[in-house]
Amino acid sequence: MMRRLWLAVAAVFALVSPAFAEDMPTFVKQGDRFALMVDGKPFFMMAAQLHNSSAWPAQLDKAWPAALALSPNVVQAPVYWEQFEPRSGVYDTTNVDALIAKARATHVRLTLLWFGTWKNGEMHYVPEWMQSDRKTYPRMLNERGEPVSVLSPNVRTNVEADKRAFTALMRHLKKVDGDQHTVIVVQVENEPGAIGSVRDFGAEAQSQFNGAVPQAVLDKLSLKPGTWREVFGPDADEAFGAWSTAHYINEVAAAGKAVYPLPLYVNTWLRYKDKKYPGIDYPSGGATFNVFDIWRSVSPAVDFIGTDIYTSDAGEYRKVLDQYARPDNPSWVSETGFDANTASFLYYVLDRGGVGFSTFGVDNDPASEAHLAAAKAHGDNYKLLAPIQDLLGQALLDKRVKASVEEPGRGRQALDFGDWRVDLSYGPPPWGELPAIVPNSKDGLGRALVIQLDATTYLISGVDVRFEFKRVAKDGLYGRLARVEEGAYDNGVWKPTRWLNGDETDYGINFRKEQKLLRVTLGTY
Ligand code: DGJ
């Protein structure tokens, strides 16, 4: 009797509580994998980021549909410090409220980007009342003692001002969104670091630079104590710049988290292979890979670090993701060029068990051919994965996902699943034997995804690729395709529409441009 009553109460409660109001979003680690937990489940962000000046209420009716055209599960939009705090201590939540309302009305989650002290290595979003008061809010000075367009990260008044404003933002989010969690993550600052100087040479910074390197940095890098110059030699200026920036942002992040503990991340203007000069080629002090350990040693309040990848060179893309997917950081493409050619790179992140992928500037010129092609390419990816979002999130965390991206000269690749190996060939004929040399596909945009459901069942998808499952276990048994089903997930349940056999499987399982899911059951004999 009691049990029945309890079940009835639980059923009523389930009906009245909105589906998205469950748990607070969190960032978790399982083994060496990470996940963003949303509504208590691992959530892979398939994101679309608005242009810098689109997060104004009057722009949203135009910008939002362009973002939704990609079928994202997250829209990313900035919050401008200059708009949020027009006068010292006075906060204007009009823009942020409009973003939350739009996201709720269209059933997507929101990632807010705090354009605070830093925006692309400069200070263009710092409120006017601060920018014009250099005495109270000092800028960085370059080696010649000239001010540059960046607030000093080494002066207390600056960090206190940012902390106060960011805390006001987080307090507001807690008040208006603390029960719904439309906003699941916040990016603290935007591409921090300095363009114009390798570090601050002002008096306060100089005295810190002449002091000892903090113990946390020494421990993380296994270095012996000393001053910055003694410990880092010719790299001391950049190392100090990184520590100063990370330390400042950590303070801002920790203060915000103390009032509303959402997951927080920082994005990075990268140091590409041909870019060597900090403060000129890239903002000095950002979380570039050469100073990444310094960053992580001093930023515990920053959950993860993202990569803003603006290259269409597949090899370079892969290299960057390998630099950032580490035991202390997940793979996360916080921005990438909104271009049809970048769509396959999502699969690099899937292969690294990452937490998401975002394209930047999705509301550019919705009528242009390039825009339509980019929206289709990224939208096709997101639409394929949307119905399996929960399954995918869990599989990524459990290391049951492998993926591959076609690269020039790498027309053949393989994915290792222990007893089974999946041989992939890009650009094969639609059926029939493979040529001796697989030449790559025509446009080079092939990709392949494999999600292991159990020891013998796999979900697969791809573009311009042939899959061949090979049994490699040394137990004397041979492998065979027991069944290949075409179908779709409907509310979490696989519904096959036909079985593929004969020509459709005798020469491997072949995918052309259309993105679809197949469920493969493997057998032995
Ligand atoms: C990276 C920045 O983070 C974005 O806000 C935007 O400025 C893009 N670059 C433009 O390419």
Short mmCIF file of N, CA and C and ligand atoms in Angstrom, two decimals, residues 49 52 115 119-120 187 190-191 267 308 310 335 360, ligand 1:
data_model
loop_
_atom_site.label_atom_id
_atom_site.label_comp_id
_atom_site.label_asym_id
_atom_site.label_seq_id
_atom_site.Cartn_x
_atom_site.Cartn_y
_atom_site.Cartn_z
N GLN A 49 27.91 29.05 -32.83
CA GLN A 49 28.23 30.32 -32.15
C GLN A 49 27.85 31.52 -33.02
N ASN A 52 30.05 38.14 -33.13
CA ASN A 52 30.32 38.95 -31.95
C ASN A 52 29.22 39.98 -31.63
N PHE A 115 32.65 38.19 -22.46
CA PHE A 115 33.61 39.11 -23.09
C PHE A 115 33.98 40.14 -22.03
N LYS A 119 39.26 40.11 -24.95
CA LYS A 119 38.56 39.67 -26.17
C LYS A 119 39.61 39.69 -27.26
N ASN A 120 40.00 38.48 -27.72
CA ASN A 120 41.02 38.33 -28.77
C ASN A 120 42.31 39.10 -28.42
N GLN A 187 31.82 30.47 -20.74
CA GLN A 187 33.23 30.69 -21.13
C GLN A 187 33.69 31.96 -20.42
N ASN A 190 37.49 35.82 -23.46
CA ASN A 190 37.52 35.30 -24.83
C ASN A 190 38.92 35.48 -25.40
N GLU A 191 39.54 34.34 -25.72
CA GLU A 191 40.91 34.33 -26.23
C GLU A 191 41.80 35.29 -25.45
N ASN A 267 38.73 29.72 -23.75
CA ASN A 267 39.11 29.36 -25.12
C ASN A 267 40.49 29.93 -25.46
N ASP A 308 40.33 27.21 -30.36
CA ASP A 308 39.67 27.91 -31.46
C ASP A 308 40.49 27.59 -32.71
N TYR A 310 41.29 27.56 -36.46
CA TYR A 310 41.00 28.18 -37.75
C TYR A 310 42.02 27.72 -38.79
N GLU A 335 35.74 26.89 -31.05
CA GLU A 335 35.38 27.62 -32.27
C GLU A 335 36.08 26.95 -33.43
N PHE A 360 31.94 28.79 -35.56
CA PHE A 360 31.82 30.22 -35.25
C PHE A 360 31.21 31.02 -36.41
C1 DGJ B 1 38.07 34.18 -32.58
C2 DGJ B 1 37.25 34.93 -31.55
O1 DGJ B 1 37.21 34.20 -30.35
C3 DGJ B 1 35.85 35.22 -32.05
O2 DGJ B 1 35.16 35.98 -31.09
C4 DGJ B 1 35.95 35.93 -33.38
O3 DGJ B 1 36.59 37.15 -33.23
C5 DGJ B 1 36.68 35.04 -34.36
N1 DGJ B 1 38.03 34.79 -33.88
C6 DGJ B 1 36.74 35.66 -35.75
O4 DGJ B 1 37.40 34.82 -36.62
#
